[in-house]
């Protein structure tokens, strides 16, 4: 080992999965110092992003069971496998834990407004978040009746500040009041450890989904008049760097749509447009879904229609499809259908096939999580968790030294 240049050792290690690196931390103090260094962690993360899905897991959030978080190894998706229950730090007996976002190997998990935090499933490090102190008026001046109320949010990475940020948006709407919309947006910085009020959201967030993170911003489908069916749908992004909302231009030939959703595929923002067929005055059937991708963030001309998925005769009709990630070869896209099953879409053959996944989960939502050593910048229990990892890995030290 002493004959190998340090930069070569670093380069080799940066290409390994997190599980191996956590073991190698126990080999020597110098190895631990290298693997824990910010420079190495960033190099490892970049290598993981350059090798799509080499160390990727899918976190499944089951809808009807208390122990509701499971994981699947993406590299084993070609064969039948059973989801494995995740022993996460917010597990409790009184209901399911929500996954509110995933970014660069970290996930935002929550039981309620008072019990949430950021977790790295690979290193098992967890950081509990302080309570978000925001209190918008319960009713705008002059408002009558209950109106509408909601809390939305998201989780993303601010590349300019090299910081992970949690977003919470509280909104109240009363059509007969002035102003009709009251909104407050709070952003938590993992690096600074504080909540900060930023620009109030001037739109009503339509979808229950959390913000789609791409290009250093969180995105939602919104409207200016939530009580009006004719109000146009708008795509907006909250810039994590400066905390401002900006409208994002649609593709030129998108056309009108009654059904639009967002997704992220290969770090690019995707727009999902559903085409509806009217069967009678009240019922609409989804005819197909177009998947649009913005290949260069912020450039309207970079929108391309990646593919379309049509309803197939003789198969179960879908109401909802969402792209999850590319296959290892990049020639297929994994789709989640109606929160019930996975499908592979072949970009070359333009065909669908079922993914071989079992395990008895009737309904679920899937979240992509990259294997990462991403730190949580302190905050209480990170040091203790890392100490626990070292203690658990002491038993493999001899074996690792022999492999080296």
Coordinates of C-alpha atoms in Angstrom, one line a residue:
X1 CA 0.0 0.0 0.0
X2 CA 2.9 2.4 0.8
X3 CA 4.1 2.1 -2.8
X4 CA 0.8 3.3 -4.2
X5 CA 0.5 7.1 -4.6
X6 CA -2.2 8.6 -2.3
X7 CA -4.0 10.2 -5.2
X8 CA -4.4 6.7 -6.9
X9 CA -5.7 5.2 -3.7
X10 CA -8.2 8.1 -3.4
X11 CA -9.3 7.6 -7.0
X12 CA -9.8 3.9 -6.6
X13 CA -11.8 4.3 -3.3
X14 CA -14.0 7.0 -4.8
X15 CA -15.4 4.5 -7.2
X16 CA -16.6 2.0 -4.6
X17 CA -20.0 1.7 -3.0
X18 CA -20.7 3.3 0.4
X19 CA -21.0 0.0 2.1
X20 CA -17.4 -0.9 1.3
X21 CA -16.1 2.6 2.2
X22 CA -17.8 2.4 5.7
X23 CA -15.8 -0.8 6.3
X24 CA -12.5 0.7 5.0
X25 CA -12.8 3.5 7.5
X26 CA -11.8 0.9 10.1
X27 CA -8.6 -0.1 8.4
X28 CA -6.5 2.8 9.7
X29 CA -6.7 6.4 10.9
X30 CA -5.3 7.6 7.6
X31 CA -7.9 5.7 5.7
X32 CA -10.7 7.1 7.9
X33 CA -9.4 10.6 7.6
X34 CA -9.3 10.3 3.8
X35 CA -12.8 8.9 3.5
X36 CA -14.3 11.4 5.9
X37 CA -12.7 14.4 4.1
X38 CA -15.1 16.8 2.3
X39 CA -13.0 16.6 -0.9
X40 CA -13.2 12.8 -1.0
X41 CA -17.0 12.8 -0.2
X42 CA -17.6 15.2 -3.1
X43 CA -15.4 13.2 -5.5
X44 CA -17.2 10.0 -4.5
X45 CA -20.6 11.6 -5.1
X46 CA -19.6 12.9 -8.5
X47 CA -18.4 9.4 -9.5
X48 CA -21.7 8.0 -8.3
X49 CA -23.6 10.5 -10.5
X50 CA -21.3 9.7 -13.5
X51 CA -22.1 6.0 -13.1
X52 CA -25.9 6.0 -13.1
X53 CA -27.5 3.5 -10.7
X54 CA -24.3 1.8 -9.7
X55 CA -25.1 2.3 -6.0
X56 CA -28.8 3.2 -6.1
X57 CA -31.7 2.1 -4.0
X58 CA -35.5 2.7 -4.3
X59 CA -37.2 3.6 -1.1
X60 CA -40.8 2.4 -1.1
X61 CA -43.4 4.2 1.0
X62 CA -46.2 1.7 1.6
X63 CA -49.6 3.3 2.1
X64 CA -51.5 0.9 4.3
X65 CA -49.0 -0.5 6.8
X66 CA -47.5 1.1 9.9
X67 CA -43.9 -0.2 9.2
X68 CA -44.1 1.6 5.9
X69 CA -40.6 2.2 4.5
X70 CA -38.9 -0.5 2.4
X71 CA -36.0 -0.5 0.1
X72 CA -35.0 -2.3 -3.2
X73 CA -31.5 -2.6 -4.6
X74 CA -31.7 -1.1 -8.1
X75 CA -29.0 -3.3 -9.5
X76 CA -31.2 -6.4 -8.7
X77 CA -34.3 -5.0 -10.5
X78 CA -33.7 -7.4 -13.4
X79 CA -34.6 -10.3 -11.1
X80 CA -37.5 -10.9 -8.7
X81 CA -36.7 -9.5 -5.3
X82 CA -38.6 -8.7 -2.1
X83 CA -38.6 -5.2 -0.6
X84 CA -36.6 -5.0 2.6
X85 CA -38.0 -3.1 5.6
X86 CA -36.0 0.0 6.6
X87 CA -35.2 0.5 10.2
X88 CA -35.3 4.3 10.0
X89 CA -34.9 6.7 13.0
X90 CA -38.4 8.1 13.0
X91 CA -40.2 4.7 13.2
X92 CA -43.1 4.7 15.6
X93 CA -46.3 2.8 16.4
X94 CA -48.9 5.3 15.6
X95 CA -48.8 5.7 11.8
X96 CA -46.7 5.8 8.7
X97 CA -43.6 8.0 8.2
X98 CA -43.7 10.3 5.2
X99 CA -40.7 10.7 2.8
X100 CA -40.8 14.4 1.7
X101 CA -37.8 14.4 -0.6
X102 CA -34.5 12.9 -1.7
X103 CA -31.4 14.6 -2.8
X104 CA -27.8 13.4 -3.3
X105 CA -28.1 10.4 -1.0
X106 CA -30.1 12.2 1.8
X107 CA -33.8 11.9 2.4
X108 CA -36.2 14.1 4.3
X109 CA -38.5 12.0 6.5
X110 CA -41.4 13.2 8.7
X111 CA -44.1 12.0 11.1
X112 CA -45.5 15.5 11.7
X113 CA -44.5 19.2 11.9
X114 CA -42.8 18.5 15.2
X115 CA -41.1 15.2 14.3
X116 CA -39.0 15.3 11.1
X117 CA -35.4 15.2 10.0
X118 CA -32.8 14.5 7.3
X119 CA -31.4 10.9 7.1
X120 CA -28.6 9.3 5.1
X121 CA -29.8 5.6 4.7
X122 CA -26.3 4.6 3.6
X123 CA -24.4 5.8 6.6
X124 CA -27.5 5.7 9.0
X125 CA -26.7 9.2 10.1
X126 CA -29.7 11.3 11.1
X127 CA -30.3 14.9 12.0
X128 CA -33.5 16.0 13.6
X129 CA -34.8 19.4 12.5
X130 CA -35.9 22.1 14.8
X131 CA -39.6 23.1 14.8
X132 CA -40.4 25.5 12.0
X133 CA -41.8 28.7 13.6
X134 CA -44.2 30.2 11.1
X135 CA -47.7 31.5 11.8
X136 CA -49.5 33.0 8.8
X137 CA -52.9 34.6 9.6
X138 CA -55.7 32.0 9.9
X139 CA -58.0 34.0 7.7
X140 CA -57.2 36.9 5.4
X141 CA -58.9 40.2 6.3
X142 CA -62.6 40.1 5.3
X143 CA -62.6 36.4 4.6
X144 CA -65.8 34.5 5.3
X145 CA -66.2 30.7 5.4
X146 CA -63.5 28.0 5.8
X147 CA -61.5 28.7 2.6
X148 CA -58.6 26.4 1.7
X149 CA -55.5 25.6 3.7
X150 CA -52.4 23.5 2.9
X151 CA -48.8 22.9 3.9
X152 CA -46.4 21.8 1.2
X153 CA -42.6 21.6 1.0
X154 CA -39.6 19.9 -0.4
X155 CA -35.9 19.1 -0.1
X156 CA -33.0 20.1 -2.4
X157 CA -29.4 21.1 -2.8
X158 CA -28.1 24.6 -3.2
X159 CA -24.9 24.1 -5.2
X160 CA -23.8 27.7 -4.9
X161 CA -23.7 27.5 -1.1
X162 CA -22.9 23.8 -1.0
X163 CA -25.8 23.4 1.3
X164 CA -28.9 21.1 1.6
X165 CA -32.1 23.0 2.3
X166 CA -35.6 22.1 3.5
X167 CA -38.6 24.1 2.3
X168 CA -42.0 24.5 4.1
X169 CA -44.8 26.5 2.5
X170 CA -48.0 27.3 4.4
X171 CA -51.0 28.7 2.4
X172 CA -54.5 29.9 3.1
X173 CA -57.0 30.9 0.4
X174 CA -60.3 32.8 0.7
X175 CA -61.9 33.9 -2.6
X176 CA -64.0 36.7 -1.0
X177 CA -61.1 38.3 0.9
X178 CA -58.5 40.8 -0.1
X179 CA -55.8 39.6 -0.6
X180 CA -57.4 36.2 -1.4
X181 CA -54.1 34.2 -0.9
X182 CA -51.9 34.3 2.2
X183 CA -48.7 32.4 2.0
X184 CA -45.5 32.0 4.0
X185 CA -42.3 30.2 2.9
X186 CA -39.6 29.1 5.3
X187 CA -36.2 27.6 4.3
X188 CA -34.0 25.6 6.6
X189 CA -30.2 25.5 6.0
X190 CA -28.5 22.3 7.1
X191 CA -25.2 24.1 7.1
X192 CA -26.3 27.1 9.2
X193 CA -28.9 25.2 11.3
X194 CA -31.6 27.9 11.1
X195 CA -35.0 28.5 9.5
X196 CA -35.2 31.6 7.4
X197 CA -38.3 33.4 5.9
X198 CA -38.0 34.0 2.1
X199 CA -40.3 35.3 -0.5
X200 CA -43.9 34.5 0.0
X201 CA -45.3 32.2 -2.7
X202 CA -47.6 34.3 -5.0
X203 CA -49.3 31.2 -6.4
X204 CA -51.5 28.4 -5.1
X205 CA -49.7 25.0 -5.2
X206 CA -52.0 22.6 -6.9
X207 CA -50.4 19.2 -6.5
X208 CA -50.0 17.3 -3.2
X209 CA -46.5 16.2 -4.4
X210 CA -43.5 17.8 -2.8
X211 CA -41.3 20.0 -5.0
X212 CA -39.3 18.4 -7.8
X213 CA -35.7 19.4 -7.4
X214 CA -33.6 20.3 -10.5
X215 CA -31.3 23.0 -11.5
X216 CA -30.9 24.2 -7.9
X217 CA -34.6 24.9 -7.5
X218 CA -37.8 23.2 -6.3
X219 CA -40.7 23.1 -8.7
X220 CA -44.5 22.9 -8.5
X221 CA -47.5 23.1 -10.8
X222 CA -49.5 26.2 -9.6
X223 CA -52.4 28.5 -10.4
X224 CA -53.3 32.1 -9.5
X225 CA -57.0 31.4 -9.0
X226 CA -57.5 28.0 -7.3
X227 CA -61.3 28.5 -7.1
X228 CA -61.5 28.9 -10.9
X229 CA -61.4 25.8 -13.1
X230 CA -60.3 28.0 -16.1
X231 CA -57.3 29.4 -14.4
X232 CA -54.2 28.4 -16.4
X233 CA -51.6 26.0 -14.9
X234 CA -48.2 27.5 -14.3
X235 CA -44.8 25.9 -13.7
X236 CA -42.8 27.7 -11.1
X237 CA -39.5 27.1 -9.3
X238 CA -38.2 28.3 -6.0
X239 CA -34.5 29.1 -6.3
X240 CA -32.7 27.7 -3.3
X241 CA -29.8 30.1 -3.7
X242 CA -31.8 33.3 -3.2
X243 CA -35.2 32.1 -2.1
X244 CA -37.2 33.7 -5.0
X245 CA -40.0 32.2 -7.1
X246 CA -39.7 32.3 -10.8
X247 CA -42.0 31.0 -13.6
X248 CA -40.4 28.4 -15.9
X249 CA -41.4 28.4 -19.5
X250 CA -43.3 25.4 -21.0
X251 CA -42.3 23.7 -24.2
X252 CA -43.4 25.5 -27.3
X253 CA -45.7 22.8 -28.6
X254 CA -47.1 21.6 -25.3
X255 CA -50.7 22.8 -25.9
X256 CA -53.4 22.9 -23.3
X257 CA -53.8 20.2 -20.6
X258 CA -56.1 19.4 -17.7
X259 CA -53.6 17.0 -16.3
X260 CA -49.9 17.8 -15.7
X261 CA -47.3 16.5 -13.2
X262 CA -43.6 16.9 -12.5
X263 CA -40.8 14.4 -12.1
X264 CA -37.0 14.4 -12.2
X265 CA -35.1 12.0 -14.5
X266 CA -31.3 11.9 -14.7
X267 CA -31.2 15.2 -12.7
X268 CA -33.3 16.9 -15.4
X269 CA -36.7 18.4 -14.8
X270 CA -39.5 16.5 -16.5
X271 CA -43.1 17.6 -17.3
X272 CA -45.8 14.9 -17.6
X273 CA -48.7 15.8 -19.8
X274 CA -51.8 13.6 -19.7
X275 CA -54.1 13.5 -22.7
X276 CA -57.7 12.8 -21.7
X277 CA -60.5 11.2 -23.8
X278 CA -64.0 12.3 -22.9
X279 CA -66.3 9.3 -22.6
X280 CA -69.3 11.3 -21.4
X281 CA -70.1 14.6 -19.7
X282 CA -68.6 13.5 -16.4
X283 CA -66.0 10.9 -17.1
X284 CA -62.5 11.3 -18.7
X285 CA -60.1 8.4 -19.6
X286 CA -56.4 8.9 -19.8
X287 CA -55.4 8.2 -23.4
X288 CA -51.6 8.7 -23.2
X289 CA -48.9 10.5 -21.2
X290 CA -46.2 12.6 -22.9
X291 CA -42.9 12.9 -21.0
X292 CA -41.1 16.2 -21.7
X293 CA -37.6 16.8 -20.4
X294 CA -35.7 20.1 -20.0
X295 CA -32.2 19.0 -20.9
X296 CA -30.5 22.4 -20.1
X297 CA -32.2 23.9 -17.1
X298 CA -33.7 27.3 -17.7
X299 CA -33.4 27.1 -21.5
X300 CA -36.8 27.0 -23.0
X301 CA -35.5 25.6 -26.3
X302 CA -34.0 22.6 -24.6
X303 CA -37.4 21.1 -23.9
X304 CA -37.7 17.8 -25.8
X305 CA -40.5 15.2 -25.8
X306 CA -38.5 12.2 -24.5
X307 CA -41.3 9.6 -25.1
X308 CA -45.0 8.9 -24.9
X309 CA -46.8 6.0 -23.3
X310 CA -50.2 5.0 -24.7
X311 CA -52.8 2.8 -23.1
X312 CA -52.3 -0.7 -24.5
X313 CA -55.1 -3.1 -25.4
X314 CA -55.4 -6.2 -23.3
X315 CA -53.5 -4.7 -20.4
X316 CA -54.6 -2.9 -17.2
X317 CA -55.3 0.8 -18.0
X318 CA -53.3 3.3 -16.0
X319 CA -54.4 6.5 -14.5
X320 CA -51.0 7.8 -13.6
X321 CA -47.4 7.1 -14.7
X322 CA -44.2 8.6 -13.4
X323 CA -40.6 8.1 -14.6
X324 CA -38.3 7.1 -11.8
X325 CA -34.8 6.5 -13.2
X326 CA -32.8 5.1 -16.1
X327 CA -31.7 1.5 -16.3
X328 CA -28.0 0.7 -15.8
X329 CA -27.5 0.7 -19.6
X330 CA -29.5 3.9 -20.1
X331 CA -31.7 2.3 -22.7
X332 CA -34.8 1.8 -20.5
X333 CA -36.7 4.0 -18.1
X334 CA -38.3 2.7 -14.9
X335 CA -41.9 3.8 -14.6
X336 CA -44.2 3.7 -11.5
X337 CA -47.8 3.0 -12.5
X338 CA -50.7 4.0 -10.3
X339 CA -48.7 3.5 -7.1
X340 CA -49.1 -0.2 -7.6
X341 CA -46.4 -1.6 -9.9
X342 CA -43.2 -0.9 -11.9
X343 CA -42.8 -1.0 -15.6
X344 CA -39.8 -0.8 -17.9
X345 CA -40.1 1.4 -20.9
X346 CA -37.7 0.7 -23.7
X347 CA -36.5 3.9 -25.4
X348 CA -35.3 1.9 -28.5
X349 CA -38.3 -0.4 -29.0
X350 CA -40.8 2.0 -27.5
X351 CA -42.5 -0.8 -25.6
X352 CA -43.4 -1.7 -22.0
X353 CA -42.7 -4.7 -19.8
X354 CA -43.4 -5.5 -16.2
X355 CA -40.5 -5.2 -13.7
X356 CA -40.2 -8.3 -11.5
X357 CA -40.9 -7.0 -8.1
X358 CA -42.9 -8.8 -5.4
X359 CA -43.4 -8.4 -1.7
X360 CA -47.1 -7.9 -1.0
X361 CA -47.1 -4.1 -1.1
X362 CA -50.6 -3.2 -2.5
X363 CA -49.9 0.5 -2.9
X364 CA -46.8 2.6 -2.6
X365 CA -44.8 5.6 -3.7
X366 CA -41.1 5.2 -4.8
X367 CA -38.2 7.5 -4.1
X368 CA -34.8 7.3 -5.6
X369 CA -31.9 7.4 -3.2
X370 CA -28.2 7.4 -4.3
X371 CA -25.5 5.8 -2.2
X372 CA -23.6 8.7 -0.6
X373 CA -21.4 9.7 2.2
X374 CA -23.0 13.1 2.3
X375 CA -22.7 14.7 5.7
X376 CA -25.4 16.5 7.7
X377 CA -23.2 19.3 9.1
X378 CA -23.4 18.3 12.7
X379 CA -26.7 19.1 14.5
X380 CA -26.7 16.9 17.6
X381 CA -26.5 13.2 16.9
X382 CA -24.4 12.8 13.7
X383 CA -21.2 12.2 15.7
X384 CA -22.8 9.5 17.8
X385 CA -24.2 7.8 14.8
X386 CA -20.8 7.7 13.0
X387 CA -19.2 6.3 16.2
X388 CA -21.9 3.6 16.1
X389 CA -21.0 2.8 12.5
X390 CA -17.3 2.4 13.4
X391 CA -18.2 0.1 16.3
X392 CA -20.4 -2.1 14.2
X393 CA -17.6 -2.4 11.5
X394 CA -14.8 -3.3 13.9
X395 CA -15.5 -7.0 13.4
X396 CA -14.6 -6.8 9.7
X397 CA -11.3 -4.9 10.1
X398 CA -9.1 -8.0 9.7
X399 CA -10.9 -9.2 6.7
X400 CA -10.6 -5.9 5.0
X401 CA -6.9 -5.7 5.6
X402 CA -6.5 -9.1 4.0
X403 CA -8.4 -8.0 0.9
X404 CA -6.1 -4.9 0.6

